[in-house]
Amino acid sequence: MRHRAGNLVTRDLPASRRWRARAMMAGLSVPVLSACQGVQSALSPGGRDAAEILDLGVALFLGAAIIFVGVMALTVWAVVARPDRFPGARAWVIGGGAVFPIVVLSVLQVYEFALARGLVTPSGERPLRIDMRGLMWWWEVRYPGEEPYSGAPFATANELVIPVGRPVEVVVTTADVIHSVWVPGLAGKQDMIPGHVNRLTLRADRPGIYRGQCAEFCGAQHALMAFYVVAEPPDRFERWLERQRSPAPAPENALLAGGRSAFLRYGCGACHTVRGTPAAGTVGPDLTHVGGRLSLAAGTLPNTAGAFADWITASQHLKPENGMPSFDVMDGDTARAIALWLESLE
Ligand code: CUA
């Protein structure tokens, strides 16, 4: 199953928003996503958690705005009114300076605690567990294969595929520094702290693609540490799971077979796993079904053979200091064959 512009990306979007999805795929994400609507916005919630956080935000903003206007009005009144015509000055100081803030902040505190408690408690159903580990600068994603979707565990990268309508518990850890997982359209932030295990619960109530971003400065390429959450109807999600559990597809022609041989010959398997081949490295992302993902290098490039070839030969130019060396000694035909083979791994 391929999550690409042309099917899932644009399938559930109204026409007016399709150009955004396509622009995102073309790597033009930054200016587009700064808009209030869209794939990475806390203002267009795709599930209960994000909707409740939005409600809290709106309540805080409106409350603060009302109080601000009230305080400014009183200030003007106090300045223009003569002190002898300003009644109950002492009562204003005690009431407005102490009683009012204590009451308002206490009410807000109770509201926020209740809401936060609901956010960390998955609703009734057993959640789907996904393990997510931050690394400089990508995300390792593991499906441990527990109930209710028991089966062989597998790893993927920079993408969480989840079933619509079911709670998901993301167990977050880090391999190096502090990162923070944030998918504004689905949930609040959760930090990845060295030596600590944190949990993030979320649920998507409508299918679609939600973009996430590392929300804690974690080094030179922090800005290029994005990921996607793809919420699928349950039947499509189960088909995706089945596909991910299977080994990489066999090369369909001599060109792709040549790409696979070159991948192994250049030692790519020392860092990457491609199940179904001798490549079993665990330093970099699992590439078994990399061709079916939305992006390359944690949202840095679109998932195309051209981008694969660019990444293989110039990764240090595209994302300096990332863990993969640039294979700039590789000839063009070899890079192209490897790129086409990787792109075919859906
Ligand atoms: Cu990882 Cu910022």
Coordinates of C-alpha atoms and ligand atoms in Angstrom, one line a residue:
M1 CA 0.0 0.0 0.0
R2 CA 1.4 3.3 -1.0
H3 CA 0.7 6.5 0.8
R4 CA 1.3 9.0 -1.9
A5 CA -0.1 12.1 -3.4
G6 CA -2.7 10.8 -5.8
N7 CA -4.4 8.4 -3.5
L8 CA -4.5 8.8 0.3
V9 CA -3.0 12.2 0.5
T10 CA -5.7 13.8 -1.6
R11 CA -8.4 11.2 -1.3
D12 CA -10.2 12.6 1.7
L13 CA -9.4 16.2 1.1
P14 CA -11.8 18.7 -0.5
A15 CA -10.5 20.1 -3.8
S16 CA -9.5 23.4 -2.2
R17 CA -7.0 21.6 0.0
R18 CA -5.6 19.2 -2.5
W19 CA -3.0 21.6 -3.8
R20 CA -1.7 21.9 -0.2
A21 CA -1.2 18.1 0.0
R22 CA 0.6 18.1 -3.3
A23 CA 2.7 21.1 -2.4
M24 CA 3.6 19.2 0.8
M25 CA 4.8 16.2 -1.2
A26 CA 6.8 18.5 -3.4
G27 CA 8.8 19.7 -0.3
L28 CA 7.1 23.1 -0.1
S29 CA 5.8 22.3 3.3
V30 CA 7.1 25.2 5.4
P31 CA 5.2 28.2 3.9
V32 CA 2.0 26.1 3.4
L33 CA 1.9 24.6 6.9
S34 CA 2.2 27.9 8.5
A35 CA -1.4 28.4 7.6
C36 CA -3.9 27.8 10.4
Q37 CA -5.7 24.9 8.7
G38 CA -4.1 21.8 7.3
V39 CA -2.0 18.8 8.1
Q40 CA -0.1 20.4 11.0
S41 CA -2.5 22.6 12.9
A42 CA -3.8 22.5 16.4
L43 CA -6.7 24.6 15.1
S44 CA -8.1 21.7 13.0
P45 CA -8.2 18.8 15.4
G46 CA -8.6 15.3 14.0
G47 CA -9.5 13.6 17.3
R48 CA -10.8 14.0 20.8
D49 CA -7.5 14.8 22.5
A50 CA -6.7 17.6 20.1
A51 CA -10.2 18.9 20.2
E52 CA -10.1 19.1 24.0
I53 CA -6.7 20.9 23.9
L54 CA -8.2 23.3 21.4
D55 CA -11.2 24.0 23.7
L56 CA -8.7 24.7 26.6
G57 CA -6.8 27.0 24.4
V58 CA -9.9 28.9 23.3
A59 CA -11.1 29.1 26.9
L60 CA -7.8 30.5 28.1
F61 CA -7.5 32.9 25.2
L62 CA -11.1 34.3 25.5
G63 CA -10.9 34.4 29.3
A64 CA -7.6 36.3 29.2
A65 CA -9.0 38.7 26.5
I66 CA -12.1 39.4 28.7
I67 CA -10.0 40.0 31.8
F68 CA -7.5 42.2 29.9
V69 CA -10.3 44.4 28.5
G70 CA -11.9 44.6 31.9
V71 CA -8.6 45.6 33.6
M72 CA -7.8 48.2 30.9
A73 CA -11.3 49.7 31.3
L74 CA -10.8 49.9 35.1
T75 CA -7.4 51.4 34.6
V76 CA -8.8 54.2 32.4
W77 CA -11.6 54.8 34.8
A78 CA -9.2 55.0 37.7
V79 CA -7.0 57.5 35.8
V80 CA -9.8 59.8 34.7
A81 CA -12.0 59.6 37.8
R82 CA -11.1 61.9 40.7
P83 CA -10.0 59.7 43.7
D84 CA -12.9 61.0 45.8
R85 CA -15.4 59.9 43.1
F86 CA -13.8 56.4 42.9
P87 CA -15.8 54.3 45.3
G88 CA -14.4 51.5 47.5
A89 CA -10.8 51.7 46.5
R90 CA -9.8 49.3 49.2
A91 CA -12.4 46.7 48.2
W92 CA -11.2 47.0 44.5
V93 CA -7.6 46.2 45.6
I94 CA -8.6 43.2 47.7
G95 CA -11.3 42.0 45.4
G96 CA -9.5 42.5 42.1
G97 CA -5.9 42.0 43.3
A98 CA -6.4 38.8 45.4
V99 CA -9.9 37.3 45.5
F100 CA -10.6 37.4 41.7
P101 CA -7.2 35.9 40.6
I102 CA -7.5 33.2 43.3
V103 CA -11.0 32.2 42.2
V104 CA -10.3 32.3 38.4
L105 CA -7.0 30.5 38.7
S106 CA -8.4 27.8 41.0
V107 CA -11.3 27.1 38.6
L108 CA -8.9 26.9 35.6
Q109 CA -6.6 24.6 37.6
V110 CA -9.5 22.2 38.3
Y111 CA -10.6 22.3 34.6
E112 CA -7.0 21.8 33.4
F113 CA -6.3 18.9 35.8
A114 CA -9.5 17.2 34.8
L115 CA -8.8 17.6 31.1
A116 CA -5.1 16.5 31.4
R117 CA -6.2 13.4 33.3
G118 CA -8.7 12.5 30.5
L119 CA -5.9 13.0 28.0
V120 CA -3.6 10.4 29.5
T121 CA -6.3 7.9 30.1
P122 CA -7.2 6.0 26.8
S123 CA -10.9 5.5 26.5
G124 CA -12.4 2.1 27.3
E125 CA -11.0 0.0 24.4
R126 CA -7.6 -1.5 24.5
P127 CA -5.2 0.9 22.8
L128 CA -2.9 0.0 19.9
R129 CA 0.7 0.2 21.2
I130 CA 3.4 1.8 19.1
D131 CA 7.0 2.3 20.3
M132 CA 8.6 5.5 19.1
R133 CA 12.2 6.4 19.6
G134 CA 13.8 9.7 18.7
L135 CA 17.3 9.8 17.2
M136 CA 19.3 12.7 15.8
W137 CA 17.4 13.3 13.5
W138 CA 14.7 10.8 12.7
W139 CA 12.1 8.6 14.4
E140 CA 12.3 4.8 14.8
V141 CA 8.8 3.4 15.0
R142 CA 8.1 -0.2 16.2
Y143 CA 4.9 -2.1 16.3
P144 CA 5.4 -4.7 19.0
G145 CA 2.6 -6.9 17.7
E146 CA 0.6 -6.9 20.9
E147 CA -3.2 -7.3 21.3
P148 CA -5.5 -6.2 19.8
Y149 CA -3.3 -6.5 16.6
S150 CA -1.1 -9.4 17.7
G151 CA 1.4 -10.7 15.2
A152 CA 5.0 -10.5 14.3
P153 CA 6.7 -7.2 15.5
F154 CA 8.2 -5.0 12.9
A155 CA 9.9 -1.6 12.6
T156 CA 9.4 1.3 10.3
A157 CA 10.4 4.9 10.4
N158 CA 9.2 8.5 10.5
E159 CA 5.6 7.4 10.1
L160 CA 2.8 6.1 12.4
V161 CA 0.0 4.4 10.7
I162 CA -3.0 4.1 13.0
P163 CA -6.6 2.9 12.7
V164 CA -9.3 5.5 12.8
G165 CA -11.5 5.5 16.0
R166 CA -9.2 3.4 18.1
P167 CA -7.1 4.8 21.0
V168 CA -3.3 4.6 20.4
E169 CA -0.7 4.6 23.1
V170 CA 2.7 5.7 21.8
V171 CA 5.5 4.7 24.2
V172 CA 8.2 7.3 23.6
T173 CA 11.9 7.1 24.4
T174 CA 15.1 8.6 23.0
A175 CA 18.4 7.2 21.9
D176 CA 20.4 10.4 22.4
V177 CA 19.2 13.9 23.4
I178 CA 15.8 15.3 24.4
H179 CA 13.3 15.3 21.6
S180 CA 9.6 16.1 21.7
V181 CA 6.8 14.4 19.8
W182 CA 4.1 16.8 18.6
V183 CA 1.3 16.1 16.2
P184 CA -0.8 19.3 16.7
G185 CA -3.8 17.9 14.8
L186 CA -4.1 14.9 17.2
A187 CA -2.5 15.5 20.6
G188 CA -0.4 17.6 22.8
K189 CA 3.4 17.3 23.1
Q190 CA 5.3 14.5 24.8
D191 CA 9.0 14.8 25.6
M192 CA 11.5 12.1 24.9
I193 CA 13.8 12.1 27.9
P194 CA 17.1 10.1 28.0
G195 CA 16.7 7.2 30.4
H196 CA 13.0 7.7 30.8
V197 CA 9.9 6.2 29.2
N198 CA 6.9 8.5 28.5
R199 CA 3.5 7.7 27.1
L200 CA 1.4 9.7 24.6
T201 CA -2.2 8.8 24.0
L202 CA -4.1 9.9 20.9
R203 CA -7.0 8.9 18.7
A204 CA -7.9 10.0 15.2
D205 CA -11.6 10.3 14.6
R206 CA -11.3 11.0 10.9
P207 CA -9.0 9.4 8.3
G208 CA -6.2 11.6 6.9
I209 CA -2.6 12.6 7.2
Y210 CA -1.4 14.5 10.2
R211 CA 2.1 16.0 10.2
G212 CA 4.2 16.0 13.3
Q213 CA 7.4 17.8 14.2
C214 CA 10.1 17.5 16.8
A215 CA 9.2 20.2 19.3
E216 CA 12.4 20.4 21.3
F217 CA 15.6 21.8 19.9
C218 CA 17.9 18.7 19.5
G219 CA 20.8 19.9 17.3
A220 CA 21.6 21.2 13.9
Q221 CA 18.9 19.3 12.0
H222 CA 16.1 19.7 14.6
A223 CA 14.0 21.6 11.9
L224 CA 14.3 18.6 9.6
M225 CA 12.9 16.1 12.1
A226 CA 9.3 15.7 11.0
F227 CA 7.0 12.7 10.7
Y228 CA 3.5 11.8 9.6
V229 CA 0.6 10.1 11.3
V230 CA -1.6 8.4 8.8
A231 CA -5.0 7.5 10.1
E232 CA -6.7 4.7 8.0
P233 CA -10.1 3.0 8.2
P234 CA -9.7 -0.2 10.2
D235 CA -9.7 -2.6 7.1
R236 CA -7.1 -0.6 5.3
F237 CA -5.0 -0.4 8.5
E238 CA -5.1 -4.2 8.8
R239 CA -4.0 -4.6 5.2
W240 CA -1.1 -2.2 5.9
L241 CA -0.1 -4.2 9.0
E242 CA -0.1 -7.4 7.0
R243 CA 2.0 -5.8 4.3
Q244 CA 4.5 -4.5 6.8
R245 CA 4.9 -7.9 8.5
S246 CA 5.9 -9.5 5.2
P247 CA 9.5 -9.3 3.9
A248 CA 10.5 -6.9 1.1
P249 CA 9.1 -7.8 -2.3
A250 CA 11.5 -9.6 -4.7
P251 CA 12.9 -7.4 -7.5
E252 CA 10.7 -7.4 -10.5
N253 CA 13.4 -7.0 -13.1
A254 CA 17.1 -7.1 -13.7
L255 CA 17.5 -3.3 -13.0
L256 CA 15.9 -3.6 -9.6
A257 CA 17.9 -6.8 -8.9
G258 CA 21.1 -4.9 -9.8
G259 CA 20.0 -2.2 -7.3
R260 CA 19.6 -4.7 -4.6
S261 CA 23.0 -6.3 -5.3
A262 CA 24.6 -2.8 -5.3
F263 CA 22.9 -1.9 -2.0
L264 CA 24.4 -5.0 -0.4
R265 CA 27.8 -4.6 -2.1
Y266 CA 28.2 -1.1 -0.8
G267 CA 27.6 -2.3 2.7
C268 CA 24.3 -0.4 3.2
G269 CA 23.1 -3.4 5.2
A270 CA 25.5 -2.6 8.0
C271 CA 23.2 0.2 9.1
H272 CA 19.8 -0.7 7.5
T273 CA 17.6 -3.7 7.7
V274 CA 15.7 -4.9 4.6
R275 CA 13.8 -8.0 5.7
G276 CA 14.1 -10.7 3.1
T277 CA 17.7 -9.8 2.3
P278 CA 21.0 -10.2 4.3
A279 CA 20.8 -6.5 5.3
A280 CA 20.1 -6.5 9.0
G281 CA 21.7 -3.3 10.4
T282 CA 19.9 -1.4 13.2
V283 CA 21.8 1.9 13.1
G284 CA 19.6 3.6 10.5
P285 CA 15.9 3.3 9.5
D286 CA 14.4 -0.1 8.6
L287 CA 13.9 0.1 4.8
T288 CA 11.9 -3.1 4.3
H289 CA 8.9 -1.1 3.0
V290 CA 10.5 2.3 2.6
G291 CA 8.9 2.9 -0.8
G292 CA 5.5 3.0 0.7
R293 CA 6.2 5.9 3.1
L294 CA 5.3 9.5 2.6
S295 CA 8.7 11.1 2.8
L296 CA 12.4 10.4 3.1
A297 CA 14.8 11.4 5.9
A298 CA 12.1 12.4 8.4
G299 CA 10.1 14.7 6.2
T300 CA 13.1 16.2 4.4
L301 CA 12.5 14.9 0.9
P302 CA 9.6 13.5 -1.1
N303 CA 9.6 9.7 -1.6
T304 CA 10.8 9.4 -5.2
A305 CA 13.6 7.6 -6.9
G306 CA 15.2 10.9 -7.7
A307 CA 15.2 11.9 -4.1
F308 CA 16.6 8.5 -3.0
A309 CA 19.5 9.0 -5.5
D310 CA 20.1 12.5 -4.2
W311 CA 20.0 11.3 -0.6
I312 CA 22.4 8.4 -1.3
T313 CA 25.0 10.5 -3.0
A314 CA 24.6 13.8 -1.1
S315 CA 23.0 13.2 2.3
Q316 CA 25.6 15.3 4.1
H317 CA 24.8 18.2 1.8
L318 CA 21.0 17.8 2.2
K319 CA 21.1 17.3 6.0
P320 CA 24.5 18.0 7.3
E321 CA 25.8 15.9 10.3
N322 CA 23.1 13.3 9.9
G323 CA 24.2 9.7 10.6
M324 CA 24.6 8.7 6.9
P325 CA 27.7 9.5 4.9
S326 CA 27.3 10.8 1.4
F327 CA 28.2 8.1 -1.1
D328 CA 29.6 10.6 -3.5
V329 CA 32.1 8.1 -5.0
M330 CA 29.2 6.0 -6.4
D331 CA 28.6 6.3 -10.1
G332 CA 25.2 7.6 -11.3
D333 CA 24.0 4.3 -12.7
T334 CA 24.6 2.5 -9.5
A335 CA 22.9 5.2 -7.4
R336 CA 20.0 5.2 -9.8
A337 CA 19.6 1.4 -9.6
I338 CA 19.7 1.4 -5.8
A339 CA 17.2 4.3 -5.7
L340 CA 14.8 2.5 -8.0
W341 CA 15.0 -0.7 -6.0
L342 CA 14.4 1.2 -2.7
E343 CA 11.5 3.0 -4.3
S344 CA 10.0 -0.3 -5.3
L345 CA 9.9 -1.6 -1.7
E346 CA 6.3 -0.8 -0.9
Ligands
CUA1 CU1 14.5 16.1 17.7 CU2 14.3 18.4 17.8

